mmCIF file of C-alpha atoms and ligand atoms in Angstrom:
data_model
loop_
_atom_site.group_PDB
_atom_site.id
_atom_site.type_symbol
_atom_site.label_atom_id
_atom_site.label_comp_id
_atom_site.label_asym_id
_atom_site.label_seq_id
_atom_site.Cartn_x
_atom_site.Cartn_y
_atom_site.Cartn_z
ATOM 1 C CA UNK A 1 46.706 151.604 121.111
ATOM 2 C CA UNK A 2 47.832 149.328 124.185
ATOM 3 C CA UNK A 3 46.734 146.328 122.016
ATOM 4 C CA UNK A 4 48.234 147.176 119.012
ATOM 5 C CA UNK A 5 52.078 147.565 120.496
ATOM 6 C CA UNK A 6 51.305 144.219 121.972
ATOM 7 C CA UNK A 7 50.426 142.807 118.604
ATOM 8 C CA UNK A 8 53.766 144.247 117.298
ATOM 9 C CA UNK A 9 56.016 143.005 119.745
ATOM 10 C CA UNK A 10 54.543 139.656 119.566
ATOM 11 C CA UNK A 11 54.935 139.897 116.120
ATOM 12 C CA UNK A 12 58.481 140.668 116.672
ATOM 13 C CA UNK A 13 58.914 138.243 118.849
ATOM 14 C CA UNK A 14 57.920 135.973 116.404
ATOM 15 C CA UNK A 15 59.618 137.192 113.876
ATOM 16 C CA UNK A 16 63.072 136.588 115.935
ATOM 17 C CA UNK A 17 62.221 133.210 116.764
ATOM 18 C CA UNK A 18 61.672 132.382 112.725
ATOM 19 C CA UNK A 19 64.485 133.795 112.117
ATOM 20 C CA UNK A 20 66.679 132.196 114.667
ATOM 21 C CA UNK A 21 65.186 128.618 113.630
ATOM 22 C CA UNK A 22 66.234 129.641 109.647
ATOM 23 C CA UNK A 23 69.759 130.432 110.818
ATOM 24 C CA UNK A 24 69.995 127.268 112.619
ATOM 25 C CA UNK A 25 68.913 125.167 109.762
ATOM 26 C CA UNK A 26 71.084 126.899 107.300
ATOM 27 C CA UNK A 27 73.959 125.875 109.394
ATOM 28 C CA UNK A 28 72.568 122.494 110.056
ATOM 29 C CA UNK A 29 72.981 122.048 106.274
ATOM 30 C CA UNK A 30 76.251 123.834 106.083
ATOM 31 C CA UNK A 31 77.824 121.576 108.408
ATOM 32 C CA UNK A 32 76.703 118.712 106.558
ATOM 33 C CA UNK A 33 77.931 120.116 103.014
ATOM 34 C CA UNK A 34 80.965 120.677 104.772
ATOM 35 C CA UNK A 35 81.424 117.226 106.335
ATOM 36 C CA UNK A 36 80.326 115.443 103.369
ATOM 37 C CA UNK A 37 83.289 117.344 101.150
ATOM 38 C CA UNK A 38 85.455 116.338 103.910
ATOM 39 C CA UNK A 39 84.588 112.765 103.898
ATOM 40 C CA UNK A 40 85.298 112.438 99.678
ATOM 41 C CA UNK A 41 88.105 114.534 99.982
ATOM 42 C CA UNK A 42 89.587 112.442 102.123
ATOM 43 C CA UNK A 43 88.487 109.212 100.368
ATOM 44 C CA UNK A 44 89.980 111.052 97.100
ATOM 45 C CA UNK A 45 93.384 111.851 98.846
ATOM 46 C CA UNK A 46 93.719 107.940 100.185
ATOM 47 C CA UNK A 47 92.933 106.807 96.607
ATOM 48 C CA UNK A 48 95.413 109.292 95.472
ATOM 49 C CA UNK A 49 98.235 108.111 98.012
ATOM 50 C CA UNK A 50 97.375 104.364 97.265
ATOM 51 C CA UNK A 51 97.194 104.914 93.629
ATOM 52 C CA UNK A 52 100.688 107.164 93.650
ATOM 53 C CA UNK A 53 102.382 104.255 95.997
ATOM 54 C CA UNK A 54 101.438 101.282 93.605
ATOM 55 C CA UNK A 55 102.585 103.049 90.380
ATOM 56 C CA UNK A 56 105.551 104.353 92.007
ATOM 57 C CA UNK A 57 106.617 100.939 93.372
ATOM 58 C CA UNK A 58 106.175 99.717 89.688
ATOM 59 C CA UNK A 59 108.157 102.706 88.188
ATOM 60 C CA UNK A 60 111.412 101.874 90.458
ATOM 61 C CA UNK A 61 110.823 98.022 90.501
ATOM 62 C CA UNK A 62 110.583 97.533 86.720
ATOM 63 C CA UNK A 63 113.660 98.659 86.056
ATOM 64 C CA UNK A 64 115.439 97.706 89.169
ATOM 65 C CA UNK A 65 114.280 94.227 88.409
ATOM 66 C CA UNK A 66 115.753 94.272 84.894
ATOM 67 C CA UNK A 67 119.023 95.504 86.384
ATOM 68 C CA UNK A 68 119.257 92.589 88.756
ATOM 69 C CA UNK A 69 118.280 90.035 86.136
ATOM 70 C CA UNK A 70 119.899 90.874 83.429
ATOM 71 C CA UNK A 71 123.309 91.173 85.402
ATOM 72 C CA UNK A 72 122.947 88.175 87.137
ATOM 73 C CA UNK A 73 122.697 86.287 84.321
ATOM 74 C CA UNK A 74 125.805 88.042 82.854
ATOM 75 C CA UNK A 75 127.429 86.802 86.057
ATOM 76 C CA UNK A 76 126.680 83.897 86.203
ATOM 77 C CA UNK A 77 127.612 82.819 82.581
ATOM 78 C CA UNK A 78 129.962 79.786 81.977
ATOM 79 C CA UNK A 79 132.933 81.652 80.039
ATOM 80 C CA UNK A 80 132.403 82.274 76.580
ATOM 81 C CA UNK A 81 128.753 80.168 76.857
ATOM 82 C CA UNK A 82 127.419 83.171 75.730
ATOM 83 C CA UNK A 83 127.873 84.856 72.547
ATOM 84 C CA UNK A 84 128.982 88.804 72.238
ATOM 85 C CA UNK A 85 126.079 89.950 70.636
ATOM 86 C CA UNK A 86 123.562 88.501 73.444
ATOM 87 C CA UNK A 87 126.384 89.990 75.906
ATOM 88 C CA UNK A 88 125.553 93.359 74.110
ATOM 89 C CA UNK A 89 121.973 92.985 74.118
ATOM 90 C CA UNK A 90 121.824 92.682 77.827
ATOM 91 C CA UNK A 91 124.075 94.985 78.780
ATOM 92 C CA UNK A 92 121.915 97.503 76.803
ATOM 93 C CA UNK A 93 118.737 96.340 78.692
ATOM 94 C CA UNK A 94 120.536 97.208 81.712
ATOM 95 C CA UNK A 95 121.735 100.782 80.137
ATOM 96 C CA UNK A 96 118.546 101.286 79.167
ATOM 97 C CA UNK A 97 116.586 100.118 82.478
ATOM 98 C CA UNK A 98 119.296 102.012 85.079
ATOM 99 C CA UNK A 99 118.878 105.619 82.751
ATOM 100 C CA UNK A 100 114.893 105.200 82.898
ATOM 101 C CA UNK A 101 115.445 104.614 87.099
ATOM 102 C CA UNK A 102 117.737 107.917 86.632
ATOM 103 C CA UNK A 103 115.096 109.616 84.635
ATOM 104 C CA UNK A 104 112.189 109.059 87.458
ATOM 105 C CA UNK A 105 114.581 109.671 90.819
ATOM 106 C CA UNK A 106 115.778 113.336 89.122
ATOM 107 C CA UNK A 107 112.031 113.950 88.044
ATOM 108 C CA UNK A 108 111.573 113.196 92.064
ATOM 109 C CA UNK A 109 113.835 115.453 93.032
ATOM 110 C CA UNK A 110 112.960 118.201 90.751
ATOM 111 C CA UNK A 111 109.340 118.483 92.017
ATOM 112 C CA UNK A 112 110.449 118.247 95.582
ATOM 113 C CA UNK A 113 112.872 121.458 95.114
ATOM 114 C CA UNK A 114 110.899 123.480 92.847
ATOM 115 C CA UNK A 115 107.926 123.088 95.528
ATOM 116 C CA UNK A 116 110.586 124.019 98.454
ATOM 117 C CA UNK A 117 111.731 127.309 96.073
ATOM 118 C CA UNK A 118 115.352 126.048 95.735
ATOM 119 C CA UNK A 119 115.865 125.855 92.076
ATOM 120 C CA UNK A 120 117.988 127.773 90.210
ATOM 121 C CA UNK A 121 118.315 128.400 86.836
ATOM 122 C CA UNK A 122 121.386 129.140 84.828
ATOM 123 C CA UNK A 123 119.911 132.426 82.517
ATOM 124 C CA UNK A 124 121.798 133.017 79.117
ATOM 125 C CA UNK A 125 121.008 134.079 75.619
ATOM 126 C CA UNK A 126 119.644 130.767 73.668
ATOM 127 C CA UNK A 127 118.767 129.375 70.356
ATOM 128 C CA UNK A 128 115.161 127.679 70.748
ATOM 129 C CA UNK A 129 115.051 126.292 67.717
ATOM 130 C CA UNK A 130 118.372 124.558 68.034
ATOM 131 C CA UNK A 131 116.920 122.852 71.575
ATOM 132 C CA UNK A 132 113.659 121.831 70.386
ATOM 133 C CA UNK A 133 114.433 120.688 67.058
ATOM 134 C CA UNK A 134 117.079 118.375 69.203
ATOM 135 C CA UNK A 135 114.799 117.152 71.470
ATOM 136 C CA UNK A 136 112.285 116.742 68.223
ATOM 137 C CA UNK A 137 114.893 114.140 67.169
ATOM 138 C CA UNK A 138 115.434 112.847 70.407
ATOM 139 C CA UNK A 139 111.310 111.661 70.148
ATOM 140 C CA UNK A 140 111.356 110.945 66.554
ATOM 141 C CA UNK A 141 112.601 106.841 67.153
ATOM 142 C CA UNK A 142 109.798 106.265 69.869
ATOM 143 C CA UNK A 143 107.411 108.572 67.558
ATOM 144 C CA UNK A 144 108.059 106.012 64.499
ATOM 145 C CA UNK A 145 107.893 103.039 66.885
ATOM 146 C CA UNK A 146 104.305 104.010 67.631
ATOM 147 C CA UNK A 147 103.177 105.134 64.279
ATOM 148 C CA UNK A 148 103.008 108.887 65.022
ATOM 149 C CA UNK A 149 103.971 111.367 62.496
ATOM 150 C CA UNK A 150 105.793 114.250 63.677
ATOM 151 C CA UNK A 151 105.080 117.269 61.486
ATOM 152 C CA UNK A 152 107.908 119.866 62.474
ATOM 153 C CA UNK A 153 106.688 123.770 61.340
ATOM 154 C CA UNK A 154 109.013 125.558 63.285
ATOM 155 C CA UNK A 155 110.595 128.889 60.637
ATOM 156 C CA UNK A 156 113.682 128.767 59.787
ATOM 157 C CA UNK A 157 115.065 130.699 62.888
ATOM 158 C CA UNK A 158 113.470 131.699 66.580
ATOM 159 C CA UNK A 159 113.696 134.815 68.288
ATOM 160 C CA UNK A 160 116.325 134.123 71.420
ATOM 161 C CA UNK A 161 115.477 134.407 74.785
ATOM 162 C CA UNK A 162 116.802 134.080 78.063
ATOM 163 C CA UNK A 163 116.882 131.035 79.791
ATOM 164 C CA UNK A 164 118.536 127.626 80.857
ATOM 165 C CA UNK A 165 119.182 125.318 78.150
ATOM 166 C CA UNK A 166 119.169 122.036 80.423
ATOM 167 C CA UNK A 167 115.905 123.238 81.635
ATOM 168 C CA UNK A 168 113.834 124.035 78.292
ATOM 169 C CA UNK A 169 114.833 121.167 76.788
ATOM 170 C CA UNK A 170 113.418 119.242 80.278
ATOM 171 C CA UNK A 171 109.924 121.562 79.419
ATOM 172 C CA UNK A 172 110.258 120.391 75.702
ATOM 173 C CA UNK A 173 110.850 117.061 76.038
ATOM 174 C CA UNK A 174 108.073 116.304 78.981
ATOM 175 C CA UNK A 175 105.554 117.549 76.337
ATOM 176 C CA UNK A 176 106.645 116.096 73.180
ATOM 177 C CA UNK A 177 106.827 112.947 75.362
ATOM 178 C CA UNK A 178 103.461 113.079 76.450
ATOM 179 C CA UNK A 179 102.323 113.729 72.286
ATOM 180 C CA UNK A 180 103.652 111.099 71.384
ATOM 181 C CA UNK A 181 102.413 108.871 74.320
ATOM 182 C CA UNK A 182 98.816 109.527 74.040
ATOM 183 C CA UNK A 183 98.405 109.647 70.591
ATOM 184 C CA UNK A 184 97.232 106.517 69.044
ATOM 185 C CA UNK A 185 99.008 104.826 65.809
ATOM 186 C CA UNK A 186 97.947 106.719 62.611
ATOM 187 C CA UNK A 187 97.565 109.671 64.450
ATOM 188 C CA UNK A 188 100.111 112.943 64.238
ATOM 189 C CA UNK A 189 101.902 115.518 66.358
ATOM 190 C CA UNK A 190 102.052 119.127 65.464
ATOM 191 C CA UNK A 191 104.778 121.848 66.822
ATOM 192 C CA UNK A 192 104.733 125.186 65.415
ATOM 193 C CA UNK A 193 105.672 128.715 66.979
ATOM 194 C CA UNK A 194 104.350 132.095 66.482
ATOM 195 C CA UNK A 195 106.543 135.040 67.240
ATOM 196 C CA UNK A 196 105.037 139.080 67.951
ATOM 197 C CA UNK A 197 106.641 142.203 67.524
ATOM 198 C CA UNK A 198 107.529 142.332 71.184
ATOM 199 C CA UNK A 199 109.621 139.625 70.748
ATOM 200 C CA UNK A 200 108.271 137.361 72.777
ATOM 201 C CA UNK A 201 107.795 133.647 71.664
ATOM 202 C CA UNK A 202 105.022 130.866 71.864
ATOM 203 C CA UNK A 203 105.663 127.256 70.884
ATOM 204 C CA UNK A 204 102.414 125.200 70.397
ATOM 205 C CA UNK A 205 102.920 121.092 70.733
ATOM 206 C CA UNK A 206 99.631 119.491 69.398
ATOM 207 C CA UNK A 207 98.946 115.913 69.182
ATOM 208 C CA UNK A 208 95.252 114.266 67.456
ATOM 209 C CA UNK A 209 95.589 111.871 71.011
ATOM 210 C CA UNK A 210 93.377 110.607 73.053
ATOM 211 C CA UNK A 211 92.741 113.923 74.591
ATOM 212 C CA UNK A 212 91.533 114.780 78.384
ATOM 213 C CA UNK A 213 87.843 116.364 79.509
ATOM 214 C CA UNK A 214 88.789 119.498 82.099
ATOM 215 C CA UNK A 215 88.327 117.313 84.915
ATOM 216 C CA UNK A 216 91.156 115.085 83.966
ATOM 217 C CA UNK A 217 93.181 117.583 82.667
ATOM 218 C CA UNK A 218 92.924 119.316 86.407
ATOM 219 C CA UNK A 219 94.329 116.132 88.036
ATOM 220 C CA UNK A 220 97.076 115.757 84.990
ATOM 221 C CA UNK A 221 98.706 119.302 85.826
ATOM 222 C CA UNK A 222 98.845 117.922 89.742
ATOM 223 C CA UNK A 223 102.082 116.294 91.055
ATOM 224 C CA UNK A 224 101.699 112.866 90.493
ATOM 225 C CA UNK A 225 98.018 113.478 88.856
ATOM 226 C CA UNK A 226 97.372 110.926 86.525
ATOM 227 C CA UNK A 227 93.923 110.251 84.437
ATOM 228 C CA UNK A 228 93.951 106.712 84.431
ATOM 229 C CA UNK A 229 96.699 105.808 88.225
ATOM 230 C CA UNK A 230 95.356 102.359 87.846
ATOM 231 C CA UNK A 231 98.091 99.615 88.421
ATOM 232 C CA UNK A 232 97.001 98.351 84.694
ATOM 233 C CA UNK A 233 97.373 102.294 82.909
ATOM 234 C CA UNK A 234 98.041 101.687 79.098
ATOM 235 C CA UNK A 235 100.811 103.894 79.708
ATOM 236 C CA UNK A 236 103.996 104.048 81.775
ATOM 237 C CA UNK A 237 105.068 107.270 83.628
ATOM 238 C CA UNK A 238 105.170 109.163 86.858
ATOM 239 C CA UNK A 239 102.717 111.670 86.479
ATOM 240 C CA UNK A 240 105.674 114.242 86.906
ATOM 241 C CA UNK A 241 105.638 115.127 83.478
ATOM 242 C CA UNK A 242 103.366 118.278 83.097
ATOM 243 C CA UNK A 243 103.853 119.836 86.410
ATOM 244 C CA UNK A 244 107.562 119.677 86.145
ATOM 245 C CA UNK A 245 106.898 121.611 82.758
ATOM 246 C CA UNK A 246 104.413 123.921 83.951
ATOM 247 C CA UNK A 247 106.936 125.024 87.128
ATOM 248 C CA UNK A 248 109.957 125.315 85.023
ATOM 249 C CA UNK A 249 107.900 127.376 82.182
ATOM 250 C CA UNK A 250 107.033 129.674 84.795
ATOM 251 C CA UNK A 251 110.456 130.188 86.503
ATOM 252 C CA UNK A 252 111.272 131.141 83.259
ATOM 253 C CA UNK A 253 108.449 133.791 83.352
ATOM 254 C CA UNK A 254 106.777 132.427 80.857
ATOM 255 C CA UNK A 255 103.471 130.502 80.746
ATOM 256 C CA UNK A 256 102.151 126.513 79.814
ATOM 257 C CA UNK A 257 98.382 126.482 79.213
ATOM 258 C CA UNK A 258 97.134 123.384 78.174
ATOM 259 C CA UNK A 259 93.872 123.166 76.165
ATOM 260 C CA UNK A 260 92.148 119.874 75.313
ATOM 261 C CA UNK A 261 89.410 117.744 73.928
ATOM 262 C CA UNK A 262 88.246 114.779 74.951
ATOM 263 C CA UNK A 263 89.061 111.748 71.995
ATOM 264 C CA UNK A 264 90.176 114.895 69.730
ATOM 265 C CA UNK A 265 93.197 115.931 70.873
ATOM 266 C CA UNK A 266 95.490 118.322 73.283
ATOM 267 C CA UNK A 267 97.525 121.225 72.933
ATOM 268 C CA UNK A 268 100.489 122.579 75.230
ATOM 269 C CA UNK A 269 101.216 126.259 74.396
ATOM 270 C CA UNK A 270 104.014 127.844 75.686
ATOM 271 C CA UNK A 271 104.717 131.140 76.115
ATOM 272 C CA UNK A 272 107.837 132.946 76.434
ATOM 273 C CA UNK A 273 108.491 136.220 77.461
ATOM 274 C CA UNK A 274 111.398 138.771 75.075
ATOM 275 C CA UNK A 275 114.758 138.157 76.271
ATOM 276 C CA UNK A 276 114.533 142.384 77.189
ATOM 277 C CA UNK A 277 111.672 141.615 79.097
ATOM 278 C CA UNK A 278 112.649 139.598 82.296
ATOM 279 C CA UNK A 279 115.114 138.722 83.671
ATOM 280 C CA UNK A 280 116.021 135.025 85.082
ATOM 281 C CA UNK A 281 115.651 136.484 88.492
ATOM 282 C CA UNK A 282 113.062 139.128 88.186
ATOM 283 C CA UNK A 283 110.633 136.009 86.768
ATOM 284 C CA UNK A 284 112.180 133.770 90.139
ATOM 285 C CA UNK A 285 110.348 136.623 92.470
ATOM 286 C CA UNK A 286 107.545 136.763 89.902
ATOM 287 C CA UNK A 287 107.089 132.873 90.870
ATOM 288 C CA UNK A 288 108.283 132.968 94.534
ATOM 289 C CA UNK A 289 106.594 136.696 95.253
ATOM 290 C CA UNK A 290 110.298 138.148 96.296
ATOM 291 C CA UNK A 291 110.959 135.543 98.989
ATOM 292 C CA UNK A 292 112.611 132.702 97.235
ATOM 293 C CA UNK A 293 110.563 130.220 98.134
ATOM 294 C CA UNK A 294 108.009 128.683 96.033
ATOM 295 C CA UNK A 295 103.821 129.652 97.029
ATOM 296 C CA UNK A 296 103.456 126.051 96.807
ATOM 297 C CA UNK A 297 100.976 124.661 93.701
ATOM 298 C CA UNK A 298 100.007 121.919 95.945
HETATM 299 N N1 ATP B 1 99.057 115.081 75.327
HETATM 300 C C1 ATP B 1 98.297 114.386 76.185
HETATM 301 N N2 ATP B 1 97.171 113.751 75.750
HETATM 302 C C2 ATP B 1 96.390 113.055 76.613
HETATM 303 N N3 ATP B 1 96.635 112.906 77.928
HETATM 304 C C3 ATP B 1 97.735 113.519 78.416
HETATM 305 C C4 ATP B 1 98.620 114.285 77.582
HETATM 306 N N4 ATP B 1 99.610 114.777 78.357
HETATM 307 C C5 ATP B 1 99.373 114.337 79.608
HETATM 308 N N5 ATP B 1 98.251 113.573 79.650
HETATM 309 C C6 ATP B 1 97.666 112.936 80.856
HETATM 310 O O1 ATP B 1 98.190 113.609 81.983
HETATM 311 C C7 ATP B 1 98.848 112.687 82.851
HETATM 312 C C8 ATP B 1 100.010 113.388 83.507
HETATM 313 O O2 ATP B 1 101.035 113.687 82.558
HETATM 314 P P1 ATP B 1 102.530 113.744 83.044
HETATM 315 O O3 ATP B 1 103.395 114.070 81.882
HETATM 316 O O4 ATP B 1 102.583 114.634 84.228
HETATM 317 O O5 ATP B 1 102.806 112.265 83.584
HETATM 318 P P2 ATP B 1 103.123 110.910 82.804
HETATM 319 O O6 ATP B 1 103.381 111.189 81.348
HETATM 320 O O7 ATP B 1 102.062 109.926 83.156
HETATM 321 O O8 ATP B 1 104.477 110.450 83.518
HETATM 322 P P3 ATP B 1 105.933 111.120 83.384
HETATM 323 O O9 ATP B 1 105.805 112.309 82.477
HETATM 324 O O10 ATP B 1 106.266 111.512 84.786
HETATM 325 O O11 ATP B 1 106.776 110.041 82.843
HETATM 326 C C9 ATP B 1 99.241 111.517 81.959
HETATM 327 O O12 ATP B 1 99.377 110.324 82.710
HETATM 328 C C10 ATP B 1 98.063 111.473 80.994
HETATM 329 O O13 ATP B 1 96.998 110.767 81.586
HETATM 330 MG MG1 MG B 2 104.715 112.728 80.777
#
């Protein structure tokens, strides 16, 4: 009897000290899962910032330097040396350079005040189709340039809702943008819309482009997140694009889900709420939980 109750408590004790050696060893390997995510997430994030810095710099030099040429060499012309339609074709380089260098400090500023919950939307009763078909046009010169058909199937009317014009036609024009960007020649952009009985509307933008696995597609939607930030990208751009679209969707209560395929294609779907449904502020507190300032996608 003695000798069994020994035998149990040395099993016991035995049993704690297995235990006790398990627990340390899962925490020895804990620790090390944990410092190894550190270490690449930190590599990742100084990639990131280096990556973000050099394309940046190029964004605002390009231009800038086509400003200062271009100018200069307007200045420094003998008088009448040059003739008025050269005149015009530099001064338009210069138009065209300093609204690009517009284009990329506002897209700046926008993603620094929607992340610090200070924008504000004007909210009135609008005409979708009127904005997108405009901003349709506004892509259709670069869209020819690159051999991309646009194929508009938009009805003949929209249901309204409630909104900020300057703001949708930002959302619209970020995604037909990026259609038409990463779609190679030959290839074709879709938009269509479907409309349900509760009024509410969706808008679908889909391009046959070069398309994005999930993994890319995560960094795309990130400020600055671009699939290819080398210095040497086949594209130009930011990489304020979709976020800037996503934010101001969703200010508008409404929703961007993106969906695509590697090499096949993307799609941006939009979805609007009924202009009874929210209102402008009602979808602000929706976004910013009630406090007015934003819970920060980054
Ligand atoms: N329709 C698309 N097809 C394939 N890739 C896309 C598409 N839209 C976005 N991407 C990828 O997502 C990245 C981020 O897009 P986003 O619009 O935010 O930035 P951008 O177009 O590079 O620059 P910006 O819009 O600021 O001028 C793009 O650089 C591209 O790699
Ligand atoms: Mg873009």
């Amino acid at each position: 009897m003695l000798q069994g109750a020994y035998g149990i408590s040395k099993s016991n004790a035995l049993l704690h000290e297995y235990s006790s050696l398990m627990a340390e060893a899962v925490l020895r390997e804990r620790t090390r899962v944990a410092e190894h995510t550190a270490r690449i997430e930190s590599e990742l994030a100084s990639k990131v910032k280096s990556e973000f810095i050099s394309n940046m710099s190029h964004e605002l030099r390009t231009p800038l330097n086509t400003v200062i040429g271009f100018s200069k060499i307007l200045a420094n012309q003998q008088s009448g040396a040059m003739d008025a339609e050269q005149v015009i074709e530099y001064a338009n380089l210069i138009n065209d350079a300093a609204a690009h260098l517009l284009t990329v400090i506002n897209d700046i500023l926008d993603i620094s005040k929607i992340q610090a919950g200070s924008y504000t939307l004007d909210a009135r009763e609008l005409d979708v189709k009127e904005i997108l078909s405009r901003q349709i046009e506004a892509i259709s010169n670069d869209a020819a340039a690159a051999q991309v058909a646009i194929e508009n199937l938009l009805p003949e009317a929209l249901p309204p809702i409630r909104g900020d014009d300057g703001k949708l036609a930002q959302i619209f024009g970020n995604l037909l943008s990026n259609a038409v960007k990463f779609t190679l020649p030959g290839g074709k952009v879709e938009i269509e819309s479907r409309s349900s009985q509760d009024e509410s509307l969706t808008i679908i933008i889909r391009d046959t482009g070069v398309g994005m696995t999930p993994e890319e597609l995560a960094i795309a939607l990130e400020p600055f997140g671009q699939v290819d930030g080398s210095r040497t990208r086949w594209r130009e751009g930011t990489g304020l694009g979709l976020p800037i679209a996503k934010s101001l969707t969703e200010l508008h209560g409404g929703t961007l889900n993106i969906r695509s395929e590697k090499d096949a294609g993307t799609e941006a779907v939009l979805h609007f709420p009924s202009r009874n449904y929210l209102s402008i502020a009602a979808a602000r507190d929706a976004v910013f939980g009630g406090g007015g300032k934003a819970g920060g996608s980054r």
